[in-house]
Short mmCIF file of C-alpha atoms in Angstrom, two decimals:
data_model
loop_
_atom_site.label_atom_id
_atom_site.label_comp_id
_atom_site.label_asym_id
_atom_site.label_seq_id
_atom_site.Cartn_x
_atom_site.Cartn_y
_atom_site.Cartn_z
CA UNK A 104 143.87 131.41 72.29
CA UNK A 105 144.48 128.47 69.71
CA UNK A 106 142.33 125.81 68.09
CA UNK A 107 143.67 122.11 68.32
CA UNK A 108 141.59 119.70 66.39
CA UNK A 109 142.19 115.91 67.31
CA UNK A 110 140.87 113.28 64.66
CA UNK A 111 139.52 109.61 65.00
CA UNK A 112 142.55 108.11 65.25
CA UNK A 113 144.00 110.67 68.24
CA UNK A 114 140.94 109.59 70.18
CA UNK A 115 140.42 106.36 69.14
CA UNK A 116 141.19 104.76 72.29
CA UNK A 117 140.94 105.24 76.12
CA UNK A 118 144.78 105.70 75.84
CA UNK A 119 144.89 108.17 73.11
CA UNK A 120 142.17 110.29 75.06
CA UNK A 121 144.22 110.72 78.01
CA UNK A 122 147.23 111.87 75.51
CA UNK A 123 144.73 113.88 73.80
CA UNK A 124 143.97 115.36 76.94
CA UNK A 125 147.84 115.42 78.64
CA UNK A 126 148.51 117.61 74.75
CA UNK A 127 145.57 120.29 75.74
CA UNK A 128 146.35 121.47 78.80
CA UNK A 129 150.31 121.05 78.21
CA UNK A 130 150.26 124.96 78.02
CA UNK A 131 147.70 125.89 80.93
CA UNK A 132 146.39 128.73 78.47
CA UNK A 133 142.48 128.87 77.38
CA UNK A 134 142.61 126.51 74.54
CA UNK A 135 139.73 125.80 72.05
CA UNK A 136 139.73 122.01 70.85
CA UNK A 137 137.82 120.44 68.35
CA UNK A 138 136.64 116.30 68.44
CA UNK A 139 135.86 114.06 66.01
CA UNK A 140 134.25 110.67 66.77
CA UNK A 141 136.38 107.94 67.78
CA UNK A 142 137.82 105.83 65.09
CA UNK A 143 135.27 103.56 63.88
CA UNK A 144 132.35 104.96 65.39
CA UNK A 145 131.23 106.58 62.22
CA UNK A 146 131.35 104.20 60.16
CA UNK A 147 129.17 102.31 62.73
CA UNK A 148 126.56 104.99 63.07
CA UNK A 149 126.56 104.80 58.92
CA UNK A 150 125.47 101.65 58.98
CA UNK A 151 122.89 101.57 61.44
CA UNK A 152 121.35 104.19 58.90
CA UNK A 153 121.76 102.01 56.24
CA UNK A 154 119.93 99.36 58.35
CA UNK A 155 116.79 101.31 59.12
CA UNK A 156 116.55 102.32 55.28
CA UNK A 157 116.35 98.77 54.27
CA UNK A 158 113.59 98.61 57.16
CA UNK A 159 116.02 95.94 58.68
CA UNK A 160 115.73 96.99 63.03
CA UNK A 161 117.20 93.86 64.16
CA UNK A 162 120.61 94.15 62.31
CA UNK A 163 120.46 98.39 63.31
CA UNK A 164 119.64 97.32 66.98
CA UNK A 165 122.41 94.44 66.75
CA UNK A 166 124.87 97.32 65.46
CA UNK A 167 123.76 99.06 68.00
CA UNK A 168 124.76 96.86 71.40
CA UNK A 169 127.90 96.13 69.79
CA UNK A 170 128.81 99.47 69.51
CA UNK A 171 127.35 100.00 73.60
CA UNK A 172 129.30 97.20 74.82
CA UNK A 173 132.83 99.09 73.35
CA UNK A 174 132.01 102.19 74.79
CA UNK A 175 131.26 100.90 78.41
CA UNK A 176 134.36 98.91 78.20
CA UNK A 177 136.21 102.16 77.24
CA UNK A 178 134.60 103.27 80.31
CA UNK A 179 135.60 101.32 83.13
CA UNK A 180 139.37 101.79 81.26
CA UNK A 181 139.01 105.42 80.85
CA UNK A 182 138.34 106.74 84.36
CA UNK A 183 139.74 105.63 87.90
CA UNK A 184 136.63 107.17 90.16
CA UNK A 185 133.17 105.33 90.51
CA UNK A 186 131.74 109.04 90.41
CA UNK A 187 133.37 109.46 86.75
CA UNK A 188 132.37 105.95 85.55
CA UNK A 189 128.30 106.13 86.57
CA UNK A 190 127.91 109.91 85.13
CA UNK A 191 129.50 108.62 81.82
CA UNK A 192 127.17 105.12 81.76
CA UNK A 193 124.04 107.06 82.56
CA UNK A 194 125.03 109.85 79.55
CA UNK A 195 125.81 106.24 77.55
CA UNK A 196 122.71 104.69 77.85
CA UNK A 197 120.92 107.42 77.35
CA UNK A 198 123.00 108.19 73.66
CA UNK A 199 122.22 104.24 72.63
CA UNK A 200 118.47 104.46 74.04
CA UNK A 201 118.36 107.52 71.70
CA UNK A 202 119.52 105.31 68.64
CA UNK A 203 117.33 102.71 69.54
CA UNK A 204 114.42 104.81 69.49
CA UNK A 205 115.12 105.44 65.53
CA UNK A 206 114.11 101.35 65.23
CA UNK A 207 110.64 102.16 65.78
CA UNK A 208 109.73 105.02 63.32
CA UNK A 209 109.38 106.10 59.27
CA UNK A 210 113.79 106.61 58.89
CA UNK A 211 114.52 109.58 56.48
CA UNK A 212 117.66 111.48 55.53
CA UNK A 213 117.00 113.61 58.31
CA UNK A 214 116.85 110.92 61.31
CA UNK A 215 120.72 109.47 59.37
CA UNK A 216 122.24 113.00 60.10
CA UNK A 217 121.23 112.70 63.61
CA UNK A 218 121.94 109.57 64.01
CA UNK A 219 125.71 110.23 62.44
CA UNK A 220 125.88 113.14 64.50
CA UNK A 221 125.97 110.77 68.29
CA UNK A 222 129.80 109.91 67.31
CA UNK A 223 131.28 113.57 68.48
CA UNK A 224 128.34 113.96 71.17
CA UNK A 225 129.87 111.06 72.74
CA UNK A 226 133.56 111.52 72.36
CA UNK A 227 133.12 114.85 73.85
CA UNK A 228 131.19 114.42 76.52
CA UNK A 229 133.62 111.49 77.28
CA UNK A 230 136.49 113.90 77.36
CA UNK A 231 135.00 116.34 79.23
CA UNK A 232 134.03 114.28 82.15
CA UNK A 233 137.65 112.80 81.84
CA UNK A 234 139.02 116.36 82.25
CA UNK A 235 136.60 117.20 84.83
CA UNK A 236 138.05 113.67 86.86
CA UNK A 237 141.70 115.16 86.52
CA UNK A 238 140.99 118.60 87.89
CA UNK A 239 141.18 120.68 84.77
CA UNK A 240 138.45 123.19 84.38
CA UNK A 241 136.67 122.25 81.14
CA UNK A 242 133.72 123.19 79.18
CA UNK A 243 131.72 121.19 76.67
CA UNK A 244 129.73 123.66 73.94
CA UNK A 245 127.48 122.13 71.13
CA UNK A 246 128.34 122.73 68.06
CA UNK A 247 124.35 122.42 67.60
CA UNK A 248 124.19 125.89 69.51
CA UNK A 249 126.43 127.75 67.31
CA UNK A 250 127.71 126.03 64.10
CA UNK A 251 125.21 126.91 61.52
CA UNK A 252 125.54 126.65 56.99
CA UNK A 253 122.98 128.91 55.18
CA UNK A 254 120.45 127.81 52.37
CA UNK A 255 123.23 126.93 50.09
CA UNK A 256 124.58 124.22 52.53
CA UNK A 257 127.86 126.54 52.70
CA UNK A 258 128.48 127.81 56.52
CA UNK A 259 127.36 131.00 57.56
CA UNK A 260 130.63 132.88 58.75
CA UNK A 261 128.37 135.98 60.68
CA UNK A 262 126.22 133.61 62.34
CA UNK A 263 128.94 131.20 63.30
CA UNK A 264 131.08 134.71 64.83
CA UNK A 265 127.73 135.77 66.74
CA UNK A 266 126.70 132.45 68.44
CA UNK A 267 130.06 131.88 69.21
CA UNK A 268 130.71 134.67 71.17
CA UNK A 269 127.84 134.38 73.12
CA UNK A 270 128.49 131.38 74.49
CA UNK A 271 132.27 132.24 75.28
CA UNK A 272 130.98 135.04 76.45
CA UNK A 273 128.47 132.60 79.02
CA UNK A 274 131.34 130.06 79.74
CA UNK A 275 134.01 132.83 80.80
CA UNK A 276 137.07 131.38 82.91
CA UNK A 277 137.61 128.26 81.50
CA UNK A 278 140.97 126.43 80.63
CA UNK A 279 139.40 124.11 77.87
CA UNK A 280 136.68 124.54 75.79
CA UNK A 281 135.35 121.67 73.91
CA UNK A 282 133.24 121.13 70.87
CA UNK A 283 132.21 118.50 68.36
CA UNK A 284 133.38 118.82 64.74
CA UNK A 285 131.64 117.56 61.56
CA UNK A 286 128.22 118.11 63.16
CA UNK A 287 125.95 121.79 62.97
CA UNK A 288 122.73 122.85 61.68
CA UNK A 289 121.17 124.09 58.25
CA UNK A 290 119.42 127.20 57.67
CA UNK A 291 116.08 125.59 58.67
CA UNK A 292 117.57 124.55 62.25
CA UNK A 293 117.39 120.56 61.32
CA UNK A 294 120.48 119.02 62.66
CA UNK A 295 123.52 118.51 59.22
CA UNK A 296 126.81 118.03 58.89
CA UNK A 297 129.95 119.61 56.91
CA UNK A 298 130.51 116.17 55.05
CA UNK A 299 133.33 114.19 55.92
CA UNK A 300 136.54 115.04 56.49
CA UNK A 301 134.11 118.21 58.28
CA UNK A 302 136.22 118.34 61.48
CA UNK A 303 138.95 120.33 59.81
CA UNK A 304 136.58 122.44 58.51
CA UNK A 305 135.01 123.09 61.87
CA UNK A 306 138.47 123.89 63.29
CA UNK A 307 138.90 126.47 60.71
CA UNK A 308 135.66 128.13 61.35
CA UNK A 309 135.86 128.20 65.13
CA UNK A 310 139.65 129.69 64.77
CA UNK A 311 138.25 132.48 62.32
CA UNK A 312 134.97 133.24 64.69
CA UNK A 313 137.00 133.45 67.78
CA UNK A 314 139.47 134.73 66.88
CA UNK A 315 142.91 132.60 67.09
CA UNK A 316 146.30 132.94 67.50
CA UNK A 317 147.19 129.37 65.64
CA UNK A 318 144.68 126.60 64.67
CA UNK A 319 146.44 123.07 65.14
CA UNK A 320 144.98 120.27 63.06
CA UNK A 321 146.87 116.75 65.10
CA UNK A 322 146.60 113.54 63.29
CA UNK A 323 149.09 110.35 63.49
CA UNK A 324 152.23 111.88 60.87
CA UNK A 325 154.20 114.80 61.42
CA UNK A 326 152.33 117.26 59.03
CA UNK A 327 152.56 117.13 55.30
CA UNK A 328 154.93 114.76 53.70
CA UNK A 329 156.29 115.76 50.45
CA UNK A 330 155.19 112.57 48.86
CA UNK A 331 152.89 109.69 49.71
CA UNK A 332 154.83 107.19 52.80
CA UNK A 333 152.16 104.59 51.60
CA UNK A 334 154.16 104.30 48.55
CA UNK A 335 157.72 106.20 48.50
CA UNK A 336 160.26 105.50 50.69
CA UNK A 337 162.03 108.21 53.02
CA UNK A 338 159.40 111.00 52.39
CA UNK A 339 159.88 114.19 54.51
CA UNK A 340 157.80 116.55 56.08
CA UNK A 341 157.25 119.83 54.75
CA UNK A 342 157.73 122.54 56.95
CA UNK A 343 155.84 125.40 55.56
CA UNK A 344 153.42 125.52 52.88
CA UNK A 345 151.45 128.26 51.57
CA UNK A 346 148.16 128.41 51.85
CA UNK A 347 147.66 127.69 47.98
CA UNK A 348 149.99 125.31 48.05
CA UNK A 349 148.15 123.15 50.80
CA UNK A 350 144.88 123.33 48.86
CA UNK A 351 146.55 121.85 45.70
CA UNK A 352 148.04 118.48 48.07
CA UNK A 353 144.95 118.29 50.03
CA UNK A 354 142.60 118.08 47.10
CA UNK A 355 145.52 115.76 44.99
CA UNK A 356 145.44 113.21 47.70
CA UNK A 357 147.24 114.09 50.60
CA UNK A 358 144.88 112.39 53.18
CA UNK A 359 145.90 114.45 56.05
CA UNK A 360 144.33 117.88 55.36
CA UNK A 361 140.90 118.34 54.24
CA UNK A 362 141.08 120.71 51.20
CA UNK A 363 137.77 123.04 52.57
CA UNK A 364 139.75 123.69 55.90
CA UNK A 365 142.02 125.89 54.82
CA UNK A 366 139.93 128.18 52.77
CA UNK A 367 138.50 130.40 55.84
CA UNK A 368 141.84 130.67 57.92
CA UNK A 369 143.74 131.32 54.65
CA UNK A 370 141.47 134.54 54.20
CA UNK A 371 141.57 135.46 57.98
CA UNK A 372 145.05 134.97 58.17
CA UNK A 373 145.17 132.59 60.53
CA UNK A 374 147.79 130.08 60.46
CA UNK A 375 147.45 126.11 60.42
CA UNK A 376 149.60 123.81 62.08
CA UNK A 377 149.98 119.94 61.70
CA UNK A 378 150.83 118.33 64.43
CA UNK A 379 151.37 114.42 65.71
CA UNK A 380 149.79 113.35 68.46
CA UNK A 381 152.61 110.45 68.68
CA UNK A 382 155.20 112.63 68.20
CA UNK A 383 153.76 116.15 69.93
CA UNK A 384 157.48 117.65 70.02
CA UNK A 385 157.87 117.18 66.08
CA UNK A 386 157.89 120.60 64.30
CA UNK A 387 154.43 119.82 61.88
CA UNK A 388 154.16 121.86 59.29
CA UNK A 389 152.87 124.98 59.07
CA UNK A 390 150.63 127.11 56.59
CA UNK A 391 150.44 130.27 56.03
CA UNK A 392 150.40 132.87 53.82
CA UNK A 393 153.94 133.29 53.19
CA UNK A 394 155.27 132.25 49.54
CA UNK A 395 159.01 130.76 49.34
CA UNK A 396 160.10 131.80 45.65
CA UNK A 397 161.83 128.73 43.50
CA UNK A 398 160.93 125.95 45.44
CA UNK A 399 159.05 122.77 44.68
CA UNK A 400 158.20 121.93 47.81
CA UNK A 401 155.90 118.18 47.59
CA UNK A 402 153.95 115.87 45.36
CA UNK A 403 151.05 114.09 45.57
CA UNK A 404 148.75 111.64 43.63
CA UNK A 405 145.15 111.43 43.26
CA UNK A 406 143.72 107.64 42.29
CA UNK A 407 140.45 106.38 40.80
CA UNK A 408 140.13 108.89 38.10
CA UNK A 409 138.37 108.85 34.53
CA UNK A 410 139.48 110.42 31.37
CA UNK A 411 136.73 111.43 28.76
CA UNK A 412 137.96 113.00 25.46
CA UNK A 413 135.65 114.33 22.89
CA UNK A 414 136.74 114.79 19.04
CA UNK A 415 134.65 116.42 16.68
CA UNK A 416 135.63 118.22 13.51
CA UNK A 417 132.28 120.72 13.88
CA UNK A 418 134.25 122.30 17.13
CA UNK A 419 136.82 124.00 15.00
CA UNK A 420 135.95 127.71 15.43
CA UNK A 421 132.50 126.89 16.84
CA UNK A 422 131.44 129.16 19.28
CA UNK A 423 129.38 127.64 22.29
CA UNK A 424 131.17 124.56 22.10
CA UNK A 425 132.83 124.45 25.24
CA UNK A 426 129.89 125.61 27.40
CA UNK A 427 127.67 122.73 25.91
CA UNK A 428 130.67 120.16 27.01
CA UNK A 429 130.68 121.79 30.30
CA UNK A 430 126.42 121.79 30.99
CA UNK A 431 126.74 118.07 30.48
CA UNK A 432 128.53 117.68 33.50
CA UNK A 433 126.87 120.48 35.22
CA UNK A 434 123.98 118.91 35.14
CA UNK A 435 125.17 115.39 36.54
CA UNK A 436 126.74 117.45 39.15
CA UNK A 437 130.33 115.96 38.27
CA UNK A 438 133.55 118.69 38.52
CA UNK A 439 136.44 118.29 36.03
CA UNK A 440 139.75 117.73 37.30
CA UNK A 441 141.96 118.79 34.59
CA UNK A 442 141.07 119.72 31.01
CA UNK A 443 143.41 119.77 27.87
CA UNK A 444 141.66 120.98 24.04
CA UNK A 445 143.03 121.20 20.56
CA UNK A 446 141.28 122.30 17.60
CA UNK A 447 139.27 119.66 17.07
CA UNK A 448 138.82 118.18 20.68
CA UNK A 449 138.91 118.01 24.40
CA UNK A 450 139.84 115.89 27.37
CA UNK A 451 138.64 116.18 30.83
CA UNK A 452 139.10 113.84 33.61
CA UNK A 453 136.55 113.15 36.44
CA UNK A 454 136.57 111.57 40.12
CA UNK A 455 133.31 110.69 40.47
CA UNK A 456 132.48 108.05 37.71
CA UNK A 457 128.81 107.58 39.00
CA UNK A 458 126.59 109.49 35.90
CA UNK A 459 129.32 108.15 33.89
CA UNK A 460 126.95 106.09 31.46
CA UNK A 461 124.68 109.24 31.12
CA UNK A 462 127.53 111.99 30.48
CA UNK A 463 129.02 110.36 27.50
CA UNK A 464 125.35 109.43 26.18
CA UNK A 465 125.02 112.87 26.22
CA UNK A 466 128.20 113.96 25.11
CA UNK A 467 127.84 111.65 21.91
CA UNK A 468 125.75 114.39 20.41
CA UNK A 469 128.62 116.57 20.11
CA UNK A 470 131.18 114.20 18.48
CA UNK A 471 133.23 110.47 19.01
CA UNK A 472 133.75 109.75 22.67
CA UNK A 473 136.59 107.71 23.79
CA UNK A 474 136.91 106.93 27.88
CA UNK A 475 139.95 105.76 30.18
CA UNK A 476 138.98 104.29 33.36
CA UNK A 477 141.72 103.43 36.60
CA UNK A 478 143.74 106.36 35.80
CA UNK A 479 145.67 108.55 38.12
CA UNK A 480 146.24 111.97 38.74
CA UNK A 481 150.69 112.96 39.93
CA UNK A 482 150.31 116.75 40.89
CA UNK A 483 153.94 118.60 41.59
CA UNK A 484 153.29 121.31 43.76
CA UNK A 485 155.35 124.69 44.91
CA UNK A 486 156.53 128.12 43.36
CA UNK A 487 155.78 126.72 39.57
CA UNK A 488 155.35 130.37 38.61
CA UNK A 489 156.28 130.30 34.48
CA UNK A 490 158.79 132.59 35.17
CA UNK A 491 160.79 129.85 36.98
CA UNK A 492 163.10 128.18 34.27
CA UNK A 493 163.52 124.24 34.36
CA UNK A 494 161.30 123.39 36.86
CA UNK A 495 158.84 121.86 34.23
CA UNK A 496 161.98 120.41 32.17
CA UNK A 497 162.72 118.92 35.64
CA UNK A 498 159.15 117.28 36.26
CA UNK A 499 159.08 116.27 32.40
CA UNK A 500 162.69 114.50 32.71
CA UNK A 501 161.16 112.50 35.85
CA UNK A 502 157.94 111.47 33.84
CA UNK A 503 159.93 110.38 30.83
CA UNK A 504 159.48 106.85 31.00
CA UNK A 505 155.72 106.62 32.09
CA UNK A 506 153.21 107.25 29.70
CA UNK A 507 151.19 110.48 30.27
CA UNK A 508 147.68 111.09 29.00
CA UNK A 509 147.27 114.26 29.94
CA UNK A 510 149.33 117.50 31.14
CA UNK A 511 147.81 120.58 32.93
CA UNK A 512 150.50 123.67 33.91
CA UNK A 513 149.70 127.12 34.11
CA UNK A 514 146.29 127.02 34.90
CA UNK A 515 147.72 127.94 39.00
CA UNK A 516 151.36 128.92 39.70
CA UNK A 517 151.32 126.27 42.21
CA UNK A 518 150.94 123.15 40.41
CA UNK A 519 151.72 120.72 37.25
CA UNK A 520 149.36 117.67 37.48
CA UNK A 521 149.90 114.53 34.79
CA UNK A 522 147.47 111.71 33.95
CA UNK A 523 148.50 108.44 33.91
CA UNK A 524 147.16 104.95 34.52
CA UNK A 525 146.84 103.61 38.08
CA UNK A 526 149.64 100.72 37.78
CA UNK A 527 152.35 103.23 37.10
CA UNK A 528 151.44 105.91 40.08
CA UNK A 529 154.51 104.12 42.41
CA UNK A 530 156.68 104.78 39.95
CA UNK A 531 155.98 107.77 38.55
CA UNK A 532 155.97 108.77 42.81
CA UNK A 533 159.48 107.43 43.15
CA UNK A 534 160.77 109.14 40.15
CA UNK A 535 159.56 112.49 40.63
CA UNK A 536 160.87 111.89 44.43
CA UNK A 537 164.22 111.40 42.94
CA UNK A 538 164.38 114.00 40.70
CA UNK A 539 162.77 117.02 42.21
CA UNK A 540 163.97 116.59 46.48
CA UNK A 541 167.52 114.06 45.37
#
């Protein structure tokens, strides 16, 4: 069996659901797929939430019919029987009764999360009862009934596995099985979420609990390019990637890939393919745990970063210094990105500039702070193993007209990441296109 995730975009439209839905049962094996919400819907269901906290009903409630009059449009576009039409606006106005109800009482964190979760309740169901209308024999199962993250908001792997196979085990003798992504439960059975970008994750899971052959993440590009098409012209997609290798692009900016998803079907073994849903024939790319030696195989960039740097001539041969730098951030919960030191100093850069004020307060204690906003993280990724000679020399030659802040290589034999400011990223792109793939 394989796992086929399908994104906002893929079902974003009556249209794109019935190519969603002509794409799963191509094969007319048991196949597994995984729904996000319909483009938009999210973002609508956001802010409703953001309504209600400002104790604002009447712009929630006028969110709320707009969104109710798209869906029962999609409806009457969707499906060609009366039968199909009337089982779908019942389930409907039930769903937007349900987020009406929200108007009326105290609105927590906990009523958002629910309220978020009604975008892949209703794209599923919706696909489901399409499928049902064609004649394929399809199954809808919550994610609510088996998807599950423990105490530390991380997803429980044994639980996931268990509840799983009960309910294939209950649902035997189906061709599809469908299931919401993003959406689960926390340890204390309250309805959560894996964060955004979740659906990839959820794929992952499912294709590790199951277990599958192949999970398929589809999207609207064929797979991973090896630089940004937003901003260089004639990109290509990259065929295979390792595992490793996908992690570094995913979490440097390559939109398509979440960089969580990959972590449980790298350590299963399970391979991931991206896929098009415009272009289904188009090879993707695939990951797996295979390593091509001596190749640089894509580049990415990652935007909206800060650099910090920290000089201080009481660091030279102090002991504890570091780990004092790093509790700072710790305690604002901010990672670091990259991080270069000399003898009497150290840069970091951030992504998350929001205790920014109160990290370099704190860091003041410690020595002269200096900070670079609108900077922008170029991350070369491949075989960058230090036994490789000239692929740095190549990467440098590339960069030798930009001005670089900062340089990290060798802390992973996958990737060399440079800092530089946000209004030379398309260059910096281009050049390293031209250099490194001709």
């Amino acid at each position: 069996m394989k796992v086929m995730k399908f994104g906002g975009t893929s079902v974003g439209s009556p249209e794109r659901i019935k190519n969603v839905a002509a794409l799963i049962t191509a094969s007319g094996e048991p196949t597994f797929v995984v729904l996000s919400a319909m483009s938009g819907t999210t973002n609508s269901l956001v802010e409703i939430s953001d309504y209600l906290y400002k104790k604002n009903p009447e712009g929630a409630n006028e969110v709320i019919n707009q969104l109710e009059k798209k869906y029962m449009a999609h409806v009457e576009e969707l499906y060609s029987t009366e039968e199909s039409r009337q089982l779908t606006r019942d389930f409907l106005s039930e769903e937007f009764d349900y987020l009406r109800s929200f108007t009326k009482d105290i609105f927590t964190s906990f009523e958002e999360k629910s309220i978020v979760a009604q975008g892949e309740i209703i794209s599923t169901n919706m696909m489901v009862n399409y499928l049902k209308e064609i004649g394929v024999k399809a199954v809808l199962i919550s994610a609510l009934d088996f998807m599950r993250t423990d105490k530390n908001a991380e997803p429980d792997p044994q639980y996931i596995k268990e509840k799983l196979a009960m309910q294939m085990a209950q649902n035997e003798g189906y061709q599809i099985y469908i299931t919401q992504g993003f959406i689960c439960r926390n340890a204390y059975g309250e309805i959560d979420n894996l964060l955004r970008g979740g659906s990839d994750y959820t794929a992952s899971l499912v294709g590790v609990a199951l277990p599958a052959d192949e999970i398929q993440i589809w999207t609207d590009i064929d797979g991973m390019h090896n630089n940004d098409p937003r901003v260089v012209e004639k990109t290509e997609a990259v065929r295979q990637l390792n595992f490793e290798e996908a992690a570094e692009l995913a979490y440097f900016g390559a939109k398509i890939l979440h960089p969580t998803c990959v972590q449980p079907a790298k350590f299963a073994g399970i391979p991931v393919r991206l896929k098009n849903t415009l272009e289904p024939d188009a090879d993707g790319t695939i990951i797996d745990n295979v390593i091509i030696r001596g190749k640089i195989k894509a580049v990415a960039a990652k935007d909206n970063i800060t650099a910090i740097k920290i000089k201080s001539s009481r660091m030279l041969l102090a002991t504890g210094f570091l780990r004092k730098i790093f509790e700072i951030f710790e305690s604002y919960q901010t990672p670091i990105d990259m991080i270069a030191t000399s003898e009497v100093g150290v840069s970091m850069s951030i992504d998350n500039a929001t205790h920014l004020n109160d990290i370099v307060n704190e860091l003041k204690k410690y020595g002269t702070v200096t900070v670079d906003s609108d900077m922008t993280i170029v991350c070369v990724v491949g075989d960058l193993d230090w036994s490789n000679l000239g692929f740095e020399t190549l990467c440098m030659e590339a960069m030798k007209n930009i001005p670089v802040r900062m340089i990290s290589y060798g802390g992973s034999n996958y990737n060399m990441s440079f800092l530089i400011k946000g209004c030379d990223k398309q260059r910096a792109l281009q050049n390293l296109s031209e250099k490194l793939f001709g």
